[in-house]
Short mmCIF file of C-alpha atoms in Angstrom, two decimals:
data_model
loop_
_atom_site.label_atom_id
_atom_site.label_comp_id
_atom_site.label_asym_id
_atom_site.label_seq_id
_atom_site.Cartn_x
_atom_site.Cartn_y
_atom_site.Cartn_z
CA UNK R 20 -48.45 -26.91 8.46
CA UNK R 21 -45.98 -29.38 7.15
CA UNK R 22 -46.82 -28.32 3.73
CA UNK R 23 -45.59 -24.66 4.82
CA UNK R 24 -42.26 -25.98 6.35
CA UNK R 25 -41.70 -27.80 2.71
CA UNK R 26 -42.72 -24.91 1.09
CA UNK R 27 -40.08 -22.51 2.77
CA UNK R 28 -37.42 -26.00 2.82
CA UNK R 29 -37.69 -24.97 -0.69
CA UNK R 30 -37.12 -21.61 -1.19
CA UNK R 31 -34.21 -22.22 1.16
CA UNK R 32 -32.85 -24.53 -1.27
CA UNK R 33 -33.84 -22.46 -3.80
CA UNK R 34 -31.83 -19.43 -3.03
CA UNK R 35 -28.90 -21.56 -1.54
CA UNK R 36 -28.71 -23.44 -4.95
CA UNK R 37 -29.23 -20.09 -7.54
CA UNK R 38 -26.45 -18.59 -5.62
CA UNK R 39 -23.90 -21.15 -5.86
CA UNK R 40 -24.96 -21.63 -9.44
CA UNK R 41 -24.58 -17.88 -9.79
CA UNK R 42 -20.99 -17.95 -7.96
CA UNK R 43 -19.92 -21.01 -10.62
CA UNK R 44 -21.20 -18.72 -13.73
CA UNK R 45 -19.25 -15.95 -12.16
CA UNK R 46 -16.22 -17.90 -12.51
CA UNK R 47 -16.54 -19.24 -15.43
CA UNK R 48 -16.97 -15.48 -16.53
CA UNK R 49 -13.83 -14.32 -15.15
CA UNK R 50 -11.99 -17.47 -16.76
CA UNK R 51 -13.11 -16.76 -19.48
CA UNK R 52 -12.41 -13.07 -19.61
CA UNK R 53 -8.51 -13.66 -18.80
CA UNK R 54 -8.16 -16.29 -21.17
CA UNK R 55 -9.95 -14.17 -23.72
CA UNK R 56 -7.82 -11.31 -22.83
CA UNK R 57 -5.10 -11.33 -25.86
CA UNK R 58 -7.66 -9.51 -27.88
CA UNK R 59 -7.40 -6.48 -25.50
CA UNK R 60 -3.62 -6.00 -26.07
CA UNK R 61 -3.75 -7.21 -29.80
CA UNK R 62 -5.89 -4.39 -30.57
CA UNK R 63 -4.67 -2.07 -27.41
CA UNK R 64 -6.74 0.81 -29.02
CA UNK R 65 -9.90 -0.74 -27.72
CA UNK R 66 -8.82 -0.62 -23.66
CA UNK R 67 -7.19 2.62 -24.34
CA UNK R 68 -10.27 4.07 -25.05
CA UNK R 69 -11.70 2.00 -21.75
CA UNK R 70 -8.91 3.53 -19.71
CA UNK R 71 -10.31 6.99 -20.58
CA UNK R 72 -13.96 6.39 -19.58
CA UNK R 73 -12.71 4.35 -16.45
CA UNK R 74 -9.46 6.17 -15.15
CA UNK R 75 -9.10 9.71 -17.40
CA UNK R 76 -12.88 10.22 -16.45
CA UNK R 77 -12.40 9.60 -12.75
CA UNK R 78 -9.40 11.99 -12.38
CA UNK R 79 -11.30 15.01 -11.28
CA UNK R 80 -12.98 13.14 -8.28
CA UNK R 81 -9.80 10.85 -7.28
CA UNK R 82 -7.61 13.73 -7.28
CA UNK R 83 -10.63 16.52 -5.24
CA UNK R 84 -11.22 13.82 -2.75
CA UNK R 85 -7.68 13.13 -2.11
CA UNK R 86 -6.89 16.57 -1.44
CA UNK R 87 -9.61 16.88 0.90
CA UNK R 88 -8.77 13.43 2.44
CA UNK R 89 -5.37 14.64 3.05
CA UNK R 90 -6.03 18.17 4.45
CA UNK R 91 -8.83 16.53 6.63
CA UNK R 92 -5.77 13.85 8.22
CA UNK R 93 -3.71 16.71 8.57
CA UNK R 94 -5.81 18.74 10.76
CA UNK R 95 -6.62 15.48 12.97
CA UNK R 96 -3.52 14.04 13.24
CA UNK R 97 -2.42 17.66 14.17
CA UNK R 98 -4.79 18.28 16.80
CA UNK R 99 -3.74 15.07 18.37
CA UNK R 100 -0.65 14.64 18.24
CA UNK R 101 0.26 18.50 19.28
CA UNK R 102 -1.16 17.08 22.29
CA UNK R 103 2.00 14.77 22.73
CA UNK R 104 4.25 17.62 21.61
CA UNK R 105 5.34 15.39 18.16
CA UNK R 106 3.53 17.71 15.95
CA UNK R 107 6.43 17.21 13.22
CA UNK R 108 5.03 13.25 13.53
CA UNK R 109 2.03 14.61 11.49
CA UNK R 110 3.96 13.85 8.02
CA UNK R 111 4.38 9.88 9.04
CA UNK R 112 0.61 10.06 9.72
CA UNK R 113 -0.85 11.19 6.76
CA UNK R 114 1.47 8.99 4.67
CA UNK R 115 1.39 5.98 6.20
CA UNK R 116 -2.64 6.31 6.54
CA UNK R 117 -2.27 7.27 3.04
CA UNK R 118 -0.07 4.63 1.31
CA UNK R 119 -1.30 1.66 3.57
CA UNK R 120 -5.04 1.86 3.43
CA UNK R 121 -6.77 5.28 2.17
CA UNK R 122 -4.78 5.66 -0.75
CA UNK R 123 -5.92 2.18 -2.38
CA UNK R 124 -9.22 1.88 -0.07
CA UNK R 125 -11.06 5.02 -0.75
CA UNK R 126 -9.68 5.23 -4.59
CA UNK R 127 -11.21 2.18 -5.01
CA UNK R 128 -14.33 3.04 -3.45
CA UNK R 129 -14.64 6.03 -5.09
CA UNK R 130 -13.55 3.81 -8.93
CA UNK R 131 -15.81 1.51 -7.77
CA UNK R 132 -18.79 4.41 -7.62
CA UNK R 133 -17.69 6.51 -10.37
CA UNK R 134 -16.75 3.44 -13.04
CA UNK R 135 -18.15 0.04 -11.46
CA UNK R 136 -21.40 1.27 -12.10
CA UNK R 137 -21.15 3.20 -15.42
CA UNK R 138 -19.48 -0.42 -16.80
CA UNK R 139 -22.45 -2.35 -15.02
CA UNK R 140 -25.00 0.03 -17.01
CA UNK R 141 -23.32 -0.14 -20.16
CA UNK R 142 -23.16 -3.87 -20.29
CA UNK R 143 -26.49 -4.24 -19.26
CA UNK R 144 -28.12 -1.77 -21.19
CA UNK R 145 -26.28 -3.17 -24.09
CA UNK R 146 -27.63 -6.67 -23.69
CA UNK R 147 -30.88 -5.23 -23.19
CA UNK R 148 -30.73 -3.77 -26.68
CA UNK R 149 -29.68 -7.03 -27.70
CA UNK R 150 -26.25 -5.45 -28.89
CA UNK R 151 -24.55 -8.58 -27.28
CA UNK R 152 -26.28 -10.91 -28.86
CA UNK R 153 -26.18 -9.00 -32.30
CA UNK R 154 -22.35 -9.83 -31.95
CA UNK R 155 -22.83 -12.83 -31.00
CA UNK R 156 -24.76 -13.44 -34.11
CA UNK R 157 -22.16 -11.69 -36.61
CA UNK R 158 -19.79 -14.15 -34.91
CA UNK R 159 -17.76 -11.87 -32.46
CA UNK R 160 -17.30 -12.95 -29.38
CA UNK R 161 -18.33 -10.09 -26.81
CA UNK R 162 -16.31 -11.23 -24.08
CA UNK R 163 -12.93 -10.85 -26.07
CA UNK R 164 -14.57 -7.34 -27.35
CA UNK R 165 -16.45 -5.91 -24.92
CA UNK R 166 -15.74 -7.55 -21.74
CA UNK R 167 -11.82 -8.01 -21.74
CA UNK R 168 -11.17 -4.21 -22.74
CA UNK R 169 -13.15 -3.38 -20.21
CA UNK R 170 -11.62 -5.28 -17.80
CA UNK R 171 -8.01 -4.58 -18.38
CA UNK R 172 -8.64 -1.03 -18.97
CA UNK R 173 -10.07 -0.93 -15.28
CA UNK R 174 -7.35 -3.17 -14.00
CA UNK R 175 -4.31 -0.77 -15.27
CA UNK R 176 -6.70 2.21 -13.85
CA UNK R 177 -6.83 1.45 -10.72
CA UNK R 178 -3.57 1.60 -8.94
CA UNK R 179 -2.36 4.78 -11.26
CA UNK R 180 -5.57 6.16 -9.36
CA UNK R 181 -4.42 5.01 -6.05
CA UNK R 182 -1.26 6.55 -6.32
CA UNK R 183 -2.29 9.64 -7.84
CA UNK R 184 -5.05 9.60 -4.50
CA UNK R 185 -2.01 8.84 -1.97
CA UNK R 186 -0.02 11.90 -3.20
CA UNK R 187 -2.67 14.62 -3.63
CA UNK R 188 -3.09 13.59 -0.04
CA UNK R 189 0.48 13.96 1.49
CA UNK R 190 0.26 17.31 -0.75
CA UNK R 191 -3.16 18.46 0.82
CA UNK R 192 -1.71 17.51 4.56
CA UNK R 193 1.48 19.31 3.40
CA UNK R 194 -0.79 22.46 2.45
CA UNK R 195 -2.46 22.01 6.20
CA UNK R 196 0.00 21.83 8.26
CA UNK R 197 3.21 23.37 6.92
CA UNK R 198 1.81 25.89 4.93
CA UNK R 199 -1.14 27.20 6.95
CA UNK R 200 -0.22 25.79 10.38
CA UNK R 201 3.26 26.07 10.47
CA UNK R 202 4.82 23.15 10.97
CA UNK R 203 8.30 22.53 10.80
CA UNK R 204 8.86 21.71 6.89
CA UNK R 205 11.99 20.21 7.30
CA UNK R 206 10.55 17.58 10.12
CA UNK R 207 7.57 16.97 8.44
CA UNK R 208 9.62 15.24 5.42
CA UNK R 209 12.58 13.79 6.98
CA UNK R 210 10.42 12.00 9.35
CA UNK R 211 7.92 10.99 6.39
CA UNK R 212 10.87 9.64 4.69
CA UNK R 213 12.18 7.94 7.76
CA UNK R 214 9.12 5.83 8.45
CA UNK R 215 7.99 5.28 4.89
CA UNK R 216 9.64 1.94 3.49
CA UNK R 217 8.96 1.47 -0.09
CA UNK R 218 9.07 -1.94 0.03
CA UNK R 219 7.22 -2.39 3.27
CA UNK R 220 4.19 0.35 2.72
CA UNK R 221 4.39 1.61 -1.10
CA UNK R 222 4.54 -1.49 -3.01
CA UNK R 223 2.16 -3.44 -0.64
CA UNK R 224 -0.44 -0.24 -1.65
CA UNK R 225 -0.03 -0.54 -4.65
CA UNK R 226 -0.54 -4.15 -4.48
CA UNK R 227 -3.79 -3.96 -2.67
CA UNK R 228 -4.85 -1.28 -5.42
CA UNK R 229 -4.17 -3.81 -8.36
CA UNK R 230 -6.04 -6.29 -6.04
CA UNK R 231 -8.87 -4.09 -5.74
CA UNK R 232 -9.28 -2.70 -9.39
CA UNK R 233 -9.60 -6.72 -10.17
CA UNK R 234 -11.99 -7.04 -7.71
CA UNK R 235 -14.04 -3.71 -8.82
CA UNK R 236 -14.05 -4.68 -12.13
CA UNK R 237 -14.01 -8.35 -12.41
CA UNK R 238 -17.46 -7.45 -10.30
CA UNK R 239 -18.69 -4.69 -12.30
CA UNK R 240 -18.42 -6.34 -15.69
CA UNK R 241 -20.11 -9.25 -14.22
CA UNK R 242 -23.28 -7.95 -13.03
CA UNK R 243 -23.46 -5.76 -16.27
CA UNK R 244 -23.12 -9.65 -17.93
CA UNK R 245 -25.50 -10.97 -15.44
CA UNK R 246 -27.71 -8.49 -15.76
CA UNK R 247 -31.95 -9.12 -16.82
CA UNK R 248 -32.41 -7.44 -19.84
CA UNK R 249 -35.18 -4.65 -18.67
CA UNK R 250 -34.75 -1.40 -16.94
CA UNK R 251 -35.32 -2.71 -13.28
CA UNK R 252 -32.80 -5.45 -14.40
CA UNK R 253 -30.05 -2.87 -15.21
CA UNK R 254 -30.86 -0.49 -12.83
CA UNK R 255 -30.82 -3.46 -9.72
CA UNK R 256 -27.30 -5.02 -11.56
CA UNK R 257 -26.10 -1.30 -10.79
CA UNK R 258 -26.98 -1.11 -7.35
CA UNK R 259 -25.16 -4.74 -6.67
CA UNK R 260 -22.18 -3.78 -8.44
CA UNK R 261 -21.50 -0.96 -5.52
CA UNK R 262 -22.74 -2.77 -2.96
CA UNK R 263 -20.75 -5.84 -3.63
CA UNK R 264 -17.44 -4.10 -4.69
CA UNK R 265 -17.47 -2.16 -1.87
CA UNK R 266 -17.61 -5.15 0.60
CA UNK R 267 -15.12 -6.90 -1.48
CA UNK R 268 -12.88 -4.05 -1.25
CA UNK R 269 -13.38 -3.67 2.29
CA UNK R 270 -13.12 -7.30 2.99
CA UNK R 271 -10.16 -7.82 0.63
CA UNK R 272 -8.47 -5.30 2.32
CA UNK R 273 -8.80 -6.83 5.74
CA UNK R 274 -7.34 -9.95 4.34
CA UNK R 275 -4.42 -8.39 2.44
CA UNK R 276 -3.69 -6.08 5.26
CA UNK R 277 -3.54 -8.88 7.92
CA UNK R 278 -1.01 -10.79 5.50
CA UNK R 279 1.56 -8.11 4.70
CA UNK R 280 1.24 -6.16 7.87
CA UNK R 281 1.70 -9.02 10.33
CA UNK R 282 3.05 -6.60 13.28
CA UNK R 283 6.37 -6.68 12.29
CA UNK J 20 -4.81 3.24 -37.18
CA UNK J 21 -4.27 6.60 -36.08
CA UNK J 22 -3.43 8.36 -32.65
CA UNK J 23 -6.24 10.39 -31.53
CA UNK J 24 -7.06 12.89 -28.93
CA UNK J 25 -8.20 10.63 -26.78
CA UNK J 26 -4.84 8.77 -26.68
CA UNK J 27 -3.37 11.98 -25.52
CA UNK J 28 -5.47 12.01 -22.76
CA UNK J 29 -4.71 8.40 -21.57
CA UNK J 30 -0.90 9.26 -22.24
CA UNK J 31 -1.36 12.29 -19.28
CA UNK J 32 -3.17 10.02 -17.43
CA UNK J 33 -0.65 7.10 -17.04
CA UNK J 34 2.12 9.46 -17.05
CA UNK J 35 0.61 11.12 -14.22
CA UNK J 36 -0.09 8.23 -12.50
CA UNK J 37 3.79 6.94 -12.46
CA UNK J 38 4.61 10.37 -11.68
CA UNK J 39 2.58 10.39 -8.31
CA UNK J 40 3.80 6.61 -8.09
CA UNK J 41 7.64 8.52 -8.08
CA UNK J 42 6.82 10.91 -6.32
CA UNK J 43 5.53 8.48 -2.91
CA UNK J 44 8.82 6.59 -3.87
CA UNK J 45 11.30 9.11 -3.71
CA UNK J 46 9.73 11.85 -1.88
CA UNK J 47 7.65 10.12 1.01
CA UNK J 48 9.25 6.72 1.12
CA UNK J 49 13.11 5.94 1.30
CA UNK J 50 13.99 4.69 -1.70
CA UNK J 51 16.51 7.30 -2.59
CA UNK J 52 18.43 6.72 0.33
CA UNK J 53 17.74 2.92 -0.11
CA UNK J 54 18.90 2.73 -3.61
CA UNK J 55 21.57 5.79 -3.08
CA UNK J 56 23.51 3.27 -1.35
CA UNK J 57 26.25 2.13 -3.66
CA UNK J 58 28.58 -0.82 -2.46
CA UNK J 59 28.49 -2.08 0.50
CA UNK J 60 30.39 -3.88 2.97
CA UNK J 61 29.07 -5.91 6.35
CA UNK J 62 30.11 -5.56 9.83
CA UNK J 63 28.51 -7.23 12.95
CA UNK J 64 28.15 -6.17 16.55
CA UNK J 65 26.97 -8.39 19.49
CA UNK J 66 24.58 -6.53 22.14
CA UNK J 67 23.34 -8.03 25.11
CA UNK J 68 19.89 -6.53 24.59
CA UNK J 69 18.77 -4.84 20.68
CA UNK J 70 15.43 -3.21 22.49
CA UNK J 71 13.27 -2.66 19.78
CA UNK J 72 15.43 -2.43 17.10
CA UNK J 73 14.63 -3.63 13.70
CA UNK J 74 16.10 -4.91 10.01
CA UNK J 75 16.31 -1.46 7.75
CA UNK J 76 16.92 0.80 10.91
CA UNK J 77 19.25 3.34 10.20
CA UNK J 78 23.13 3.17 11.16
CA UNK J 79 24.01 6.32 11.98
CA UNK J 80 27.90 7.76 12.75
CA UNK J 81 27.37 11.43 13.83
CA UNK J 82 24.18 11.87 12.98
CA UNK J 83 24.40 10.70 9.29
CA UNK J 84 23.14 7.38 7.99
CA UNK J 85 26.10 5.61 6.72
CA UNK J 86 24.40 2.29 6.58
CA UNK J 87 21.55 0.09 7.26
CA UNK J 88 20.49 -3.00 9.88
CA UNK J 89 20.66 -5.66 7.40
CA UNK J 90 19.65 -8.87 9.60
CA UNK J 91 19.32 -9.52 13.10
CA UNK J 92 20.15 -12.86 14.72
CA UNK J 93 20.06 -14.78 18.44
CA UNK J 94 23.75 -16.25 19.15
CA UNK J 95 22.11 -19.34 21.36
CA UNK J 96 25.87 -19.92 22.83
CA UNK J 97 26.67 -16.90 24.12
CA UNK J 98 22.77 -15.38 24.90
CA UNK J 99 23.55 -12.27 22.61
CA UNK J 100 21.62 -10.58 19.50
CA UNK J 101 23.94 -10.82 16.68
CA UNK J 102 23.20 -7.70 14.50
CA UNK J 103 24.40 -7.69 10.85
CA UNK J 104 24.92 -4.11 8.95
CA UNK J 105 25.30 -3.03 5.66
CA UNK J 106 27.88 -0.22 5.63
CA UNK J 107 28.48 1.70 3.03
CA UNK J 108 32.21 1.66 1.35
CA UNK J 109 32.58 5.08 1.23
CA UNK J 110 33.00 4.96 5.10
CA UNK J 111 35.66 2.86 6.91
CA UNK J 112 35.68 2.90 11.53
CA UNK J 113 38.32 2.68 13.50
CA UNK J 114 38.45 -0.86 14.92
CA UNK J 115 38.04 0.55 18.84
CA UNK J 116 35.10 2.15 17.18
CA UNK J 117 31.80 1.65 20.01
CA UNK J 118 28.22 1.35 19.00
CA UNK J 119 25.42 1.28 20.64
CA UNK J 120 21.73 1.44 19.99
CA UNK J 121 20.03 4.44 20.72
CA UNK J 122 16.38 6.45 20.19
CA UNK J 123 15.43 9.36 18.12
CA UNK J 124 13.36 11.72 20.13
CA UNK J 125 11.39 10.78 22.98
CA UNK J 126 9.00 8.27 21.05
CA UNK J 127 11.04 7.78 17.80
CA UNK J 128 12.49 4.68 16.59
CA UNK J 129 16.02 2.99 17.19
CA UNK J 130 18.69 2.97 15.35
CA UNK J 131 22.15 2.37 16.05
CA UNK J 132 24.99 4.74 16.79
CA UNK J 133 29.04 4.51 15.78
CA UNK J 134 31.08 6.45 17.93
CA UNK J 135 34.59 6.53 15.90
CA UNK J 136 37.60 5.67 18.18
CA UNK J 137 41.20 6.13 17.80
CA UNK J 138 42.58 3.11 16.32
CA UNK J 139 44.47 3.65 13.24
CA UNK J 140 43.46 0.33 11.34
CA UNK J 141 40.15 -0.32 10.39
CA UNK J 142 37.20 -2.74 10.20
CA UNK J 143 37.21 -4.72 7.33
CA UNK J 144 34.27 -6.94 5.62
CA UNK J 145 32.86 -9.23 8.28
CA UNK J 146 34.53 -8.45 11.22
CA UNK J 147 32.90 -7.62 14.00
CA UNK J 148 32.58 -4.72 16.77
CA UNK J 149 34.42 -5.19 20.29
CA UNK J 150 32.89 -2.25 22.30
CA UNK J 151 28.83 -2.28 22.15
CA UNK J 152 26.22 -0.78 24.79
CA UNK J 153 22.85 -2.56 24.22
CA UNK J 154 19.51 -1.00 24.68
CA UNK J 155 18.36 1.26 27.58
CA UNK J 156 15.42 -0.46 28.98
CA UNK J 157 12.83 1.60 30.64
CA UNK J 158 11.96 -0.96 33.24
CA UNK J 159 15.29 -1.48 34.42
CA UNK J 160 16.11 2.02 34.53
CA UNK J 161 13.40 2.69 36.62
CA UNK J 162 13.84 -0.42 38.83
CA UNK J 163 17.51 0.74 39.48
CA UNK J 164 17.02 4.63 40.29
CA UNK J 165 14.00 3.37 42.92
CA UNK J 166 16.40 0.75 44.41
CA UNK J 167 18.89 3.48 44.75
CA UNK J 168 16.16 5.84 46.18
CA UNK J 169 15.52 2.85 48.98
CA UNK J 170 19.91 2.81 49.67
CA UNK J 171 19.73 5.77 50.43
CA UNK J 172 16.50 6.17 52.52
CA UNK J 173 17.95 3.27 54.24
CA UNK J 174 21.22 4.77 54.81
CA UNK J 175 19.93 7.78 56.46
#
């Protein structure tokens, strides 16, 4: 009996002390990866190529899901606010919902699926073919050559994304209600542009986007890093890299959001 | 070191991404008509009630923004909102000009009004408006036309 409540004590303490040892080596990581980072603009060719595989690569899905996101807002915000008789209000709608949250939420969800996990399996698979510590050995340091490319390539992704996701949108809602439901064109910009600030909802978006693609990829790179070298290893580093960056995103956001939209 | 296809494609891809960044600038936000706004002078206005009225709502003469709310203050002598606008120097009012703050559309925000008057010299930086009309509150409005309802039940 008392030997059973020691025994579970334990893996209590067990679990509560691997994490926080975990959480310490993840900072260190990320520490080390900014400090490291002057290789990745020294030699700028190496997170070019990362900002095709992360951003170029993502383009197709950013930009189709916007569209639909969009044209989806538009049709809701229609039906409900032709209920009010401020159908022209549509416009606001869409871009406010776009630039505010969607835009940098959902592109990062989306980055976070599409990239996150292709850098998680890439890192991991290539310390599982000892590639990493094959560098190691020849005296480069991975983190300034595989790590902070990586990073920064994600990191100057991410809001271009975001922004490229907010404006498909206002075009798909655009497409749904001006051009196939008829909504007055002239309204449904002038009263965008009214309630849009750029200071207020454009850069704040973009701000939560650069926040995010940290976030994403500070994560991503991490587990890769982390990662056991064997399939199940790589395969469960993958899985935590979307579930964790999308609760950081979503969690980040509700933090971010209740400091630069304070009801004012 | 030598440029590659590949860098062509990350060149479309950032130079798309600043162009969608432009676009939510200039075409769905206001920053053309923020930055538009060459020089401008300030001009202040006292109201006994500002509603909801907020900094950056449009100043409107006619219709057409001519300037911005640029701060709005509480004058703890007199009990008034001090508003502060940013007008821009390509317009000059009439000093007997009168503002007031009004709504667009039924549910739209507030902005404030310049009805031109007749003077012949104008407002110059700082100075302030003399004639101003506050906010319409809804309660009050409502509160008065029932009270007038009951005057004249009464008086019948």
């Amino acid at each position: 009996m008392v030997e059973r409540a020691v025994r579970g004590l334990r893996v209590v303490g067990h679990r509560v002390v691997n994490s926080v040892w975990r959480l310490g080596y993840a900072s260190r990581f990320f520490s080390l990866t900014l400090l490291k980072s002057a290789t990745s603009f020294r030699r700028f060719h190496l997170t070019i190529k990362e900002i095709y595989f992360t951003g170029v690569l993502s383009l197709i899905i950013i930009i189709v899901s916007g569209l639909f996101v969009g044209m989806v807002l538009g049709l809701q915000g229609y039906e409900t606010l032709q209920k009010y008789g401020s159908a022209e209000a549509v416009g606001t709608l869409v871009a406010l919902s776009l630039t505010r949250e969607l835009g940098p939420v959902v592109a990062a969800l989306l980055f976070a699926s599409r990239a996150g996990s292709a850098m998680t399996a890439e890192i991991g698979l290539m310390k599982a073919t000892e590639q990493i510590a094959a560098m190691e050995m020849m005296a480069v340091d991975p983190i300034a050559r595989v790590i902070g490319p990586r990073f920064w390539g994600g990191v100057i992704s991410m809001p271009l994304l975001a922004a490229m996701f907010s404006a498909v949108g206002v075009f798909g809602g655009y497409l749904i209600t001006v051009v196939l439901i008829g909504v007055d064109e002239g309204a449904f910009w002038s009263q965008m542009q009214n309630a849009v600030d750029f200071r207020q909802d454009i850069v704040n978006g973009v701000i939560k986007s650069v926040v995010f693609g940290v976030a994403v990829t500070a994560i991503a790179l991490f587990e890769g890093y982390d990662a056991p070298p064997t399939a199940e290893g790589v395969s469960g580093a993958t899985t935590r890299t979307v579930v964790t960056s999308s609760l950081a995103i979503l969690g980040l956001d509700f933090v971010l959001t209740a400091f630069m939209f304070r009801g004012a | 070191m030598e440029r590659t296809v590949l860098d062509l494609w990350v060149g479309v891809f950032v130079a798309a991404g600043i162009a969608a960044l432009m676009v939510l600038a200039l075409k769905v936000g206001n920053a053309s008509t923020t930055f538009n706004m060459g020089e401008t002078y300030r001009l202040t206005a006292d109201f006994d009630n500002i509603g909801g009225l907020k900094v950056r709502a449009p100043v409107k003469s006619a219709g057409v923004v001519v300037g911005r709310v640029d701060d709005i203050q509480f004058d703890n002598e007199r009990f008034k909102a001090r508003v502060v606008m940013k007008i821009d120097r390509r317009y000059q009012f009439p000093k007997d000009t009168a503002v007031s703050i009004l709504t667009s559309g039924l549910l739209g925000e507030q902005y404030v009004g310049l009805d031109a008057g007749g003077d012949s010299a104008t407002l110059k930086d700082g100075e302030t408006f003399k004639i101003t009309q506050g906010a319409v509150v809804l309660e009050k409005l409502i509160s008065q036309f029932l009270y007038n309802r009951a005057a004249e039940g009464g008086a019948k």
